[in-house]
Short mmCIF file of C-alpha atoms (C1' of nucleotides) in Angstrom, two decimals:
data_model
loop_
_atom_site.label_atom_id
_atom_site.label_comp_id
_atom_site.label_asym_id
_atom_site.label_seq_id
_atom_site.Cartn_x
_atom_site.Cartn_y
_atom_site.Cartn_z
CA MET F 208 -40.45 -32.34 -25.49
CA VAL F 209 -40.69 -29.28 -23.27
CA LEU F 210 -41.66 -25.77 -24.23
CA LYS F 211 -38.61 -23.52 -24.20
CA GLY F 212 -40.34 -20.23 -23.53
CA GLY F 213 -40.93 -20.34 -19.83
CA ASP F 214 -37.60 -21.47 -18.42
CA ASP F 215 -36.22 -18.02 -17.61
CA THR F 216 -37.97 -14.69 -17.57
CA ALA F 217 -39.79 -14.38 -20.87
CA VAL F 218 -40.19 -15.78 -24.35
CA ARG F 219 -36.93 -16.10 -26.17
CA LEU F 220 -36.06 -12.94 -28.04
CA PRO F 221 -35.55 -12.86 -31.77
CA LYS F 222 -31.94 -12.88 -32.87
CA LYS F 223 -31.68 -9.21 -33.75
CA GLU F 224 -33.11 -8.13 -30.46
CA ARG F 225 -30.86 -10.42 -28.49
CA GLN F 226 -27.78 -9.10 -30.24
CA LYS F 227 -28.75 -5.53 -29.54
CA GLN F 228 -29.24 -6.36 -25.87
CA LEU F 229 -26.00 -8.24 -25.78
CA GLN F 230 -24.09 -5.16 -26.83
CA LEU F 231 -25.78 -3.06 -24.20
CA PHE F 232 -25.11 -5.64 -21.54
CA LEU F 233 -21.45 -5.77 -22.34
CA GLU F 234 -21.17 -2.03 -22.36
CA ALA F 235 -22.51 -1.92 -18.83
CA GLU F 236 -20.72 -5.03 -17.58
CA PRO F 237 -17.75 -5.84 -19.76
CA PHE F 238 -16.64 -8.70 -17.53
CA LEU F 239 -19.42 -11.13 -18.40
CA THR F 240 -18.42 -14.55 -19.64
CA ASP F 241 -20.24 -16.23 -22.51
CA GLU F 242 -21.57 -18.71 -20.02
CA GLU F 243 -23.16 -16.02 -17.89
CA MET F 244 -24.64 -14.33 -20.96
CA ALA F 245 -26.07 -17.62 -22.15
CA ARG F 246 -27.69 -18.10 -18.79
CA ARG F 247 -29.21 -14.65 -18.82
CA PHE F 248 -30.69 -14.97 -22.26
CA GLY F 249 -31.77 -18.55 -21.67
CA VAL F 250 -29.89 -19.63 -24.73
CA SER F 251 -26.95 -21.92 -25.42
CA ILE F 252 -23.38 -20.82 -25.12
CA GLN F 253 -22.79 -21.46 -28.81
CA THR F 254 -25.50 -19.03 -29.73
CA ILE F 255 -23.79 -16.33 -27.72
CA ARG F 256 -20.55 -17.10 -29.45
CA LEU F 257 -22.13 -16.88 -32.85
CA ASP F 258 -23.58 -13.55 -31.83
CA ARG F 259 -20.21 -12.26 -30.71
CA MET F 260 -18.68 -13.35 -34.01
CA GLU F 261 -21.34 -11.58 -36.01
CA LEU F 262 -21.02 -8.43 -33.94
CA GLY F 263 -17.26 -8.56 -33.94
CA ILE F 264 -17.05 -8.56 -30.16
CA PRO F 265 -13.84 -10.07 -28.83
CA GLU F 266 -13.77 -12.64 -26.06
CA LEU F 267 -13.73 -11.69 -22.40
CA ARG F 268 -9.97 -11.79 -22.13
CA GLY F 269 -9.56 -9.61 -25.16
CA ARG F 270 -12.02 -7.09 -23.78
CA ILE F 271 -10.32 -6.95 -20.42
CA LYS F 272 -6.96 -6.57 -22.04
CA GLN F 273 -8.15 -3.64 -24.12
CA MET F 274 -9.45 -1.86 -21.05
CA ALA F 275 -6.26 -2.48 -19.15
CA GLN F 276 -4.26 -1.14 -22.06
CA LYS F 277 -6.39 1.98 -22.13
CA ASN F 278 -5.71 2.43 -18.45
CA LEU F 279 -2.00 2.07 -18.99
CA ASP F 280 -1.97 4.56 -21.83
CA ARG F 281 -3.83 7.03 -19.71
CA VAL F 282 -1.51 6.76 -16.75
CA ARG F 283 1.51 7.13 -18.97
CA SER F 284 0.19 10.07 -20.90
CA LEU F 285 -0.89 11.68 -17.65
CA SER F 286 2.59 11.63 -16.22
CA LEU F 287 3.92 13.01 -19.47
CA GLU F 288 1.28 15.65 -19.46
CA GLU F 289 3.39 18.14 -17.59
CA VAL F 290 1.49 20.76 -19.49
CA ILE F 291 -2.23 20.42 -20.06
CA GLY F 292 -2.72 20.52 -23.80
CA GLN F 293 0.02 20.16 -26.36
CA VAL F 294 2.76 22.70 -26.51
CA VAL F 295 3.37 23.76 -30.11
CA GLU F 296 5.70 26.68 -29.49
CA LEU F 297 7.79 27.80 -26.59
CA ASN F 298 10.16 30.76 -26.26
CA LEU F 299 11.32 30.69 -22.68
CA ASP F 300 10.68 33.88 -20.75
CA HIS F 301 8.90 35.27 -23.74
CA SER F 302 5.95 33.39 -25.20
CA GLY F 303 4.33 30.03 -25.83
CA ILE F 304 1.40 28.33 -27.53
CA SER F 305 -0.50 25.20 -26.60
CA VAL F 306 -3.49 23.42 -28.08
CA LEU F 307 -6.19 21.52 -26.23
CA GLU F 308 -9.06 19.70 -27.85
CA ILE F 309 -12.14 19.55 -25.67
CA ARG F 310 -13.12 15.92 -25.18
CA GLU F 311 -15.80 14.07 -23.28
CA GLU F 312 -13.92 14.19 -20.02
CA HIS F 313 -13.70 17.96 -20.12
CA VAL F 314 -17.36 18.83 -20.40
CA PHE F 315 -20.45 18.84 -18.26
CA ALA F 316 -22.45 15.78 -19.24
CA ARG F 317 -25.58 17.86 -19.16
CA ASN F 318 -24.82 20.51 -21.71
CA GLN F 319 -21.52 19.57 -23.36
CA ILE F 320 -19.89 22.77 -22.21
CA ALA F 321 -16.30 22.65 -21.03
CA ARG F 322 -15.78 23.05 -17.31
CA GLY F 323 -13.93 26.25 -16.63
CA HIS F 324 -11.09 24.67 -14.77
CA HIS F 325 -9.84 22.84 -17.83
CA LEU F 326 -9.40 26.07 -19.71
CA PHE F 327 -7.77 27.46 -16.64
CA ALA F 328 -5.50 24.45 -16.39
CA GLN F 329 -4.37 24.85 -19.97
CA ALA F 330 -3.63 28.52 -19.48
CA ASN F 331 -2.04 28.11 -16.07
CA SER F 332 0.26 25.28 -17.01
CA LEU F 333 1.35 27.13 -20.12
CA ALA F 334 2.03 30.24 -18.09
CA VAL F 335 4.17 28.21 -15.74
CA ALA F 336 5.95 26.47 -18.61
CA VAL F 337 7.12 29.64 -20.31
CA VAL F 338 8.91 30.84 -17.22
CA ASP F 339 12.49 29.64 -17.15
CA ALA F 340 13.38 28.93 -13.54
CA GLU F 341 13.86 26.01 -11.22
CA LEU F 342 10.83 26.66 -9.10
CA VAL F 343 7.78 28.26 -10.68
CA LEU F 344 4.46 28.71 -8.91
CA THR F 345 1.37 30.66 -9.72
CA ALA F 346 0.81 33.41 -7.17
CA THR F 347 -2.29 35.19 -8.38
CA ALA F 348 -4.43 35.19 -11.46
CA SER F 349 -7.26 37.19 -12.84
CA ILE F 350 -9.26 35.40 -15.45
CA ARG F 351 -12.26 35.76 -17.67
CA PHE F 352 -14.27 33.13 -19.48
CA VAL F 353 -15.42 35.09 -22.50
CA ARG F 354 -17.73 32.53 -24.04
CA PRO F 355 -18.56 28.87 -23.36
CA VAL F 356 -16.47 26.26 -25.15
CA ARG F 357 -18.18 23.16 -26.48
CA LEU F 358 -17.25 19.54 -26.98
CA GLY F 359 -14.90 19.03 -29.91
CA GLU F 360 -13.58 22.56 -30.10
CA LYS F 361 -9.84 23.17 -30.31
CA CYS F 362 -8.56 25.70 -27.84
CA VAL F 363 -5.38 27.50 -28.77
CA ALA F 364 -3.79 29.27 -25.82
CA LYS F 365 -1.18 31.95 -26.41
CA ALA F 366 0.96 33.09 -23.54
CA LEU F 367 3.03 36.25 -23.51
CA VAL F 368 5.39 37.43 -20.80
CA THR F 369 4.51 41.04 -20.10
CA ARG F 370 6.61 41.95 -17.10
CA GLN F 371 9.60 40.68 -15.17
CA THR F 372 10.74 41.64 -11.69
CA PRO F 373 13.38 39.83 -9.59
CA HIS F 374 10.99 37.19 -8.31
CA ARG F 375 7.85 37.67 -10.32
CA THR F 376 6.83 37.24 -13.90
CA GLN F 377 3.57 38.39 -15.35
CA VAL F 378 2.15 36.26 -18.13
CA ASP F 379 -0.89 37.13 -20.19
CA VAL F 380 -2.75 34.24 -21.72
CA GLN F 381 -5.41 34.42 -24.35
CA THR F 382 -7.24 31.34 -25.55
CA VAL F 383 -9.04 31.30 -28.88
CA VAL F 384 -11.25 28.91 -30.80
CA GLU F 385 -11.20 29.63 -34.52
CA ASN F 386 -10.03 33.19 -34.00
CA GLU F 387 -12.66 33.85 -31.39
CA THR F 388 -11.46 34.61 -27.91
CA VAL F 389 -12.96 32.29 -25.32
CA PHE F 390 -10.71 32.89 -22.35
CA GLN F 391 -8.23 35.40 -21.11
CA GLY F 392 -6.16 35.57 -18.02
CA VAL F 393 -3.33 37.43 -16.39
CA PHE F 394 -1.06 35.24 -14.31
CA ASP F 395 1.34 36.54 -11.77
CA VAL F 396 3.92 33.84 -11.38
CA TYR F 397 6.48 33.44 -8.64
CA ARG F 398 9.87 32.03 -9.52
CA SER F 399 13.18 31.32 -7.80
CA LYS F 400 16.67 30.03 -8.65
CA GLU F 401 16.86 31.34 -12.16
CA ASP F 402 17.81 28.93 -14.90
CA LYS F 403 16.35 25.51 -14.39
CA MET L 288 27.90 -30.77 -18.19
CA VAL L 289 27.68 -27.21 -19.48
CA LEU L 290 28.27 -24.01 -17.61
CA LYS L 291 24.98 -22.24 -16.98
CA GLY L 292 26.30 -18.69 -16.82
CA GLY L 293 26.75 -17.87 -20.45
CA ASP L 294 23.45 -18.90 -22.02
CA ASP L 295 21.77 -15.49 -21.89
CA THR L 296 23.25 -12.15 -20.97
CA ALA L 297 25.08 -12.64 -17.71
CA VAL L 298 25.59 -14.90 -14.76
CA ARG L 299 22.37 -15.93 -13.13
CA LEU L 300 21.28 -13.50 -10.48
CA PRO L 301 20.77 -14.50 -6.89
CA LYS L 302 17.17 -15.07 -5.88
CA LYS L 303 16.67 -11.82 -3.99
CA GLU L 304 18.00 -9.77 -6.83
CA ARG L 305 15.89 -11.57 -9.41
CA GLN L 306 12.75 -11.01 -7.40
CA LYS L 307 13.47 -7.33 -7.05
CA GLN L 308 13.98 -7.06 -10.79
CA LEU L 309 10.87 -9.05 -11.45
CA GLN L 310 8.77 -6.55 -9.60
CA LEU L 311 10.30 -3.67 -11.51
CA PHE L 312 9.80 -5.44 -14.80
CA LEU L 313 6.16 -6.04 -14.12
CA GLU L 314 5.63 -2.49 -13.03
CA ALA L 315 6.94 -1.29 -16.36
CA GLU L 316 5.38 -4.03 -18.48
CA PRO L 317 2.48 -5.65 -16.66
CA PHE L 318 1.56 -7.82 -19.63
CA LEU L 319 4.49 -10.20 -19.46
CA THR L 320 3.74 -13.91 -19.23
CA ASP L 321 5.67 -16.20 -16.96
CA GLU L 322 7.16 -17.79 -20.02
CA GLU L 323 8.55 -14.51 -21.26
CA MET L 324 9.92 -13.65 -17.83
CA ALA L 325 11.59 -17.03 -17.59
CA ARG L 326 13.22 -16.44 -20.94
CA ARG L 327 14.49 -13.03 -19.90
CA PHE L 328 16.01 -14.22 -16.67
CA GLY L 329 17.34 -17.40 -18.22
CA VAL L 330 15.55 -19.42 -15.61
CA SER L 331 12.78 -22.00 -15.63
CA ILE L 332 9.14 -21.11 -15.66
CA GLN L 333 8.60 -22.78 -12.32
CA THR L 334 11.14 -20.54 -10.70
CA ILE L 335 9.26 -17.52 -11.93
CA ARG L 336 6.07 -18.95 -10.52
CA LEU L 337 7.65 -19.59 -7.16
CA ASP L 338 8.86 -16.00 -7.19
CA ARG L 339 5.41 -14.68 -7.96
CA MET L 340 3.98 -16.77 -5.13
CA GLU L 341 6.51 -15.45 -2.65
CA LEU L 342 5.98 -11.88 -3.76
CA GLY L 343 2.23 -12.24 -3.86
CA ILE L 344 2.03 -11.18 -7.49
CA PRO L 345 -1.08 -12.50 -9.24
CA GLU L 346 -0.99 -14.18 -12.61
CA LEU L 347 -1.11 -12.24 -15.85
CA ARG L 348 -4.84 -12.53 -16.18
CA GLY L 349 -5.39 -11.32 -12.66
CA ARG L 350 -3.12 -8.37 -13.23
CA ILE L 351 -4.80 -7.18 -16.38
CA LYS L 352 -8.19 -7.69 -14.81
CA GLN L 353 -7.21 -5.45 -11.93
CA MET L 354 -6.03 -2.77 -14.30
CA ALA L 355 -9.19 -2.99 -16.35
CA GLN L 356 -11.24 -2.72 -13.18
CA LYS L 357 -9.33 0.34 -12.14
CA ASN L 358 -10.03 1.85 -15.52
CA LEU L 359 -13.71 1.13 -15.15
CA ASP L 360 -13.85 2.59 -11.67
CA ARG L 361 -12.11 5.68 -12.85
CA VAL L 362 -14.46 6.26 -15.74
CA ARG L 363 -17.44 5.74 -13.51
CA SER L 364 -16.20 7.88 -10.67
CA LEU L 365 -15.18 10.54 -13.14
CA SER L 366 -18.70 10.98 -14.35
CA LEU L 367 -19.84 11.11 -10.75
CA GLU L 368 -17.14 13.57 -9.94
CA GLU L 369 -19.26 16.52 -10.89
CA VAL L 370 -17.41 18.41 -8.23
CA ILE L 371 -13.68 18.08 -7.75
CA GLY L 372 -13.15 17.06 -4.16
CA GLN L 373 -15.82 15.76 -1.85
CA VAL L 374 -18.71 17.97 -0.94
CA VAL L 375 -19.35 17.83 2.78
CA GLU L 376 -21.85 20.62 3.09
CA LEU L 377 -24.05 22.46 0.64
CA ASN L 378 -26.60 25.20 1.22
CA LEU L 379 -27.81 26.17 -2.22
CA ASP L 380 -27.37 29.83 -3.06
CA HIS L 381 -25.66 30.34 0.23
CA SER L 382 -22.59 28.28 1.06
CA GLY L 383 -20.75 25.01 0.65
CA ILE L 384 -17.69 23.10 1.78
CA SER L 385 -15.61 20.53 -0.04
CA VAL L 386 -12.51 18.56 0.83
CA LEU L 387 -9.72 17.50 -1.48
CA GLU L 388 -6.72 15.46 -0.48
CA ILE L 389 -3.65 16.19 -2.56
CA ARG L 390 -2.45 12.96 -4.13
CA GLU L 391 0.34 11.96 -6.47
CA GLU L 392 -1.57 12.96 -9.55
CA HIS L 393 -2.05 16.49 -8.30
CA VAL L 394 1.55 17.47 -7.72
CA PHE L 395 4.62 18.32 -9.74
CA ALA L 396 6.82 15.25 -9.73
CA ARG L 397 9.83 17.45 -9.14
CA ASN L 398 8.93 19.13 -5.89
CA GLN L 399 5.73 17.53 -4.66
CA ILE L 400 3.86 20.81 -4.76
CA ALA L 401 0.27 20.81 -5.98
CA ARG L 402 -0.33 22.32 -9.38
CA GLY L 403 -2.38 25.44 -9.08
CA HIS L 404 -5.13 24.33 -11.37
CA HIS L 405 -6.23 21.57 -9.02
CA LEU L 406 -6.84 24.04 -6.24
CA PHE L 407 -8.60 26.20 -8.76
CA ALA L 408 -10.68 23.25 -9.94
CA GLN L 409 -11.80 22.46 -6.43
CA ALA L 410 -12.78 26.04 -5.76
CA ASN L 411 -14.36 26.62 -9.15
CA SER L 412 -16.47 23.49 -9.17
CA LEU L 413 -17.64 24.21 -5.64
CA ALA L 414 -18.55 27.76 -6.62
CA VAL L 415 -20.58 26.41 -9.52
CA ALA L 416 -22.21 23.76 -7.34
CA VAL L 417 -23.56 26.16 -4.75
CA VAL L 418 -25.47 28.13 -7.33
CA ASP L 419 -28.95 26.80 -7.81
CA ALA L 420 -29.84 27.19 -11.47
CA GLU L 421 -30.14 25.09 -14.58
CA LEU L 422 -27.18 26.56 -16.37
CA VAL L 423 -24.22 27.78 -14.35
CA LEU L 424 -20.96 28.97 -15.85
CA THR L 425 -17.99 30.77 -14.45
CA ALA L 426 -17.63 34.20 -16.03
CA THR L 427 -14.63 35.73 -14.30
CA ALA L 428 -12.47 34.89 -11.35
CA SER L 429 -9.76 36.55 -9.39
CA ILE L 430 -7.62 34.18 -7.44
CA ARG L 431 -4.63 34.05 -5.19
CA PHE L 432 -2.44 31.13 -4.24
CA VAL L 433 -1.39 32.13 -0.76
CA ARG L 434 1.09 29.38 -0.06
CA PRO L 435 2.15 26.17 -1.82
CA VAL L 436 0.26 23.00 -0.94
CA ARG L 437 2.15 19.75 -0.61
CA LEU L 438 1.48 16.11 -1.27
CA GLY L 439 -0.81 14.57 1.33
CA GLU L 440 -2.36 17.78 2.60
CA LYS L 441 -6.13 18.05 2.94
CA CYS L 442 -7.59 21.14 1.37
CA VAL L 443 -10.87 22.35 2.77
CA ALA L 444 -12.60 24.82 0.49
CA LYS L 445 -15.37 27.03 1.86
CA ALA L 446 -17.61 28.85 -0.54
CA LEU L 447 -19.88 31.73 0.37
CA VAL L 448 -22.34 33.52 -1.86
CA THR L 449 -21.68 37.22 -1.43
CA ARG L 450 -23.87 38.88 -4.01
CA GLN L 451 -26.80 38.08 -6.29
CA THR L 452 -28.02 39.97 -9.31
CA PRO L 453 -30.57 38.73 -11.89
CA HIS L 454 -28.00 36.76 -13.89
CA ARG L 455 -24.90 36.83 -11.81
CA THR L 456 -23.82 35.37 -8.52
CA GLN L 457 -20.63 36.24 -6.73
CA VAL L 458 -19.05 33.46 -4.74
CA ASP L 459 -16.03 33.84 -2.47
CA VAL L 460 -14.00 30.73 -1.88
CA GLN L 461 -11.32 30.27 0.69
CA THR L 462 -9.29 27.09 0.92
CA VAL L 463 -7.45 26.16 4.08
CA VAL L 464 -5.08 23.43 5.21
CA GLU L 465 -5.14 22.97 8.96
CA ASN L 466 -6.54 26.45 9.56
CA GLU L 467 -3.97 28.03 7.31
CA THR L 468 -5.27 29.75 4.19
CA VAL L 469 -3.65 28.42 1.04
CA PHE L 470 -5.95 29.77 -1.63
CA GLN L 471 -8.60 32.38 -2.05
CA GLY L 472 -10.71 33.36 -4.97
CA VAL L 473 -13.66 35.45 -5.98
CA PHE L 474 -15.82 33.86 -8.66
CA ASP L 475 -18.31 35.73 -10.69
CA VAL L 476 -20.72 33.12 -11.92
CA TYR L 477 -23.27 33.42 -14.69
CA ARG L 478 -26.55 31.59 -14.31
CA SER L 479 -29.83 31.23 -16.20
CA LYS L 480 -33.23 29.50 -15.85
CA GLU L 481 -33.49 29.66 -12.12
CA ASP L 482 -34.22 26.44 -10.27
CA LYS L 483 -32.55 23.45 -11.77
"C1'" DC O 124 -44.04 -30.18 -47.89
"C1'" DA O 125 -39.14 -28.62 -48.77
"C1'" DC O 126 -35.66 -25.58 -47.88
"C1'" DA O 127 -33.27 -21.95 -45.26
"C1'" DT O 128 -32.22 -19.99 -41.04
"C1'" DT O 129 -31.22 -20.49 -36.33
"C1'" DT O 130 -29.86 -22.93 -32.52
"C1'" DT O 131 -27.51 -26.80 -30.16
"C1'" DA O 132 -24.27 -30.29 -29.58
"C1'" DA O 133 -19.93 -32.48 -29.70
"C1'" DT O 134 -15.20 -32.74 -30.23
"C1'" DA O 135 -10.41 -31.26 -30.53
"C1'" DC O 136 -7.39 -27.74 -29.31
"C1'" DC O 137 -5.12 -23.48 -27.04
"C1'" DA O 138 -3.03 -20.06 -23.58
"C1'" DA O 139 -1.76 -19.26 -19.29
"C1'" DG O 140 -2.15 -20.52 -15.71
"C1'" DT O 141 -2.87 -23.46 -10.42
"C1'" DA O 142 -1.74 -27.34 -7.39
"C1'" DC O 143 0.96 -30.82 -6.22
"C1'" DT O 144 4.80 -34.22 -6.12
"C1'" DA O 145 9.27 -35.39 -6.92
"C1'" DA O 146 13.78 -35.14 -8.72
"C1'" DT O 147 18.07 -32.36 -9.36
"C1'" DT O 148 21.52 -28.95 -8.39
"C1'" DC O 149 24.12 -25.95 -5.49
"C1'" DA O 150 26.30 -23.97 -1.55
"C1'" DG O 151 28.05 -24.07 2.85
"C1'" DT O 152 29.55 -26.57 6.71
"C1'" DA O 153 30.31 -30.15 10.25
"C1'" DT N 186 34.41 -35.25 1.87
"C1'" DA N 187 29.83 -36.37 2.87
"C1'" DC N 188 25.57 -34.28 4.41
"C1'" DT N 189 22.01 -30.97 4.76
"C1'" DG N 190 18.91 -27.39 3.47
"C1'" DA N 191 17.73 -24.10 0.10
"C1'" DA N 192 16.92 -23.26 -4.63
"C1'" DT N 193 15.77 -24.82 -8.99
"C1'" DT N 194 13.75 -27.74 -12.38
"C1'" DA N 195 10.57 -31.37 -14.13
"C1'" DG N 196 6.34 -33.58 -14.73
"C1'" DT N 197 1.53 -34.48 -14.36
"C1'" DA N 198 -3.32 -33.49 -13.68
"C1'" DC N 199 -6.68 -30.02 -13.80
"C1'" DT N 200 -8.95 -25.20 -14.66
"C1'" DT N 201 -11.03 -21.11 -17.37
"C1'" DG N 202 -12.70 -19.21 -21.09
"C1'" DG N 203 -12.31 -19.43 -24.85
"C1'" DT N 204 -11.45 -20.82 -30.79
"C1'" DA N 205 -12.43 -23.80 -34.77
"C1'" DT N 206 -14.91 -27.09 -36.99
"C1'" DT N 207 -18.41 -30.32 -38.12
"C1'" DA N 208 -22.79 -31.95 -37.70
"C1'" DA N 209 -27.30 -32.66 -35.95
"C1'" DA N 210 -31.71 -30.71 -34.38
"C1'" DA N 211 -35.25 -27.21 -34.08
"C1'" DT N 212 -37.77 -23.52 -36.05
"C1'" DG N 213 -39.61 -20.63 -39.54
"C1'" DT N 214 -41.41 -19.64 -44.12
"C1'" DG N 215 -42.71 -19.63 -48.95
#
DNA sequence: CACATTTTAATACCAAGTACTAATTCAGTA
DNA sequence: TACTGAATTAGTACTTGGTATTAAAATGTG
């Protein structure tokens, strides 16, 4: 009989440790087959499968499918996302409200603070949405980030049309988190061919 | 012998037509198996496989793997994408240049014009990037969209630091497409703990 | 030592294919 | 009408990356 310890890199890890590693591995490289994992840990394929069972990790194909599904959902929601954030009220040519929850993808990894352009995007797309015309484009904007917004906070943007001229509409937008103003902006929006 | 036409919905389509449909189907629902497709077209599974061969469409597993991969790439590039657009030049606390090509996801589906907030995002993230400090946040900005930008155009944003005070930096950004200005903005950026 | 835990092994089976060969059906035409 | 070529269907062997189950071996521990 041969000693098992030396065949790969190191002494075989205890079960717990191996399972912890396994999860990390799969997080980094979700496309690993059981076979490959077994090779890396210097352990039999059945052991890996037992581990997966215990940890509730689905098989390769299941994992891939989940990721693909996520991708699909994203693409679909993106094309639907004509307005950044969710519109909860809209009175054309008058006012509108949208809500945006700050998620991982909106913040700086370093400090969990929302990047300014997401707040801007929410406000800008709402400003454009309230204007009732075929072609609507932002011309100028003057904005102010009043205080930083953090991961998890819900931003409520309120837009109000404040002036109308033949080809321009002025929209004021104020964004609040729990009644505290975090952003405000004045958008001067160009429009043409009334009535979309 | 039985007539083949009536078994499903309609008379069997000619090859060309079926293949066209097949592509559309898979675009909408990429998770269909050959078996399911065969059922829908009222045709044998082999026929579907021949079609896939001719059209160069990979098998189900290949398709979902591709999508999953795309998802992975996106997530990874997103975290790398600290700056929107590609930075081609950067002199800390002085100036910087970034390039952004307007793609499908940046434009209004209706008229192929870039949504303002993408131009803003490019400019804003560049303005933040040129400032050399641990914490950098946009405080206020005054911006102007000079002319609409269309699908496929390459936006070159140039940032220039124009003023420095103990906690504020003013950055002017001008974005051009083929020497024509399309966007300009003045960003007032807050910073703290010099030297990141 | 005896017993439990952990690890391997072995076998049957599955989904969704590929690869290949061969038979059948159909459509148009010489 | 018989023949030909394209299109379709059938059938078999083999592949990947598994599940499910049963059982044997190795290892650890009181």
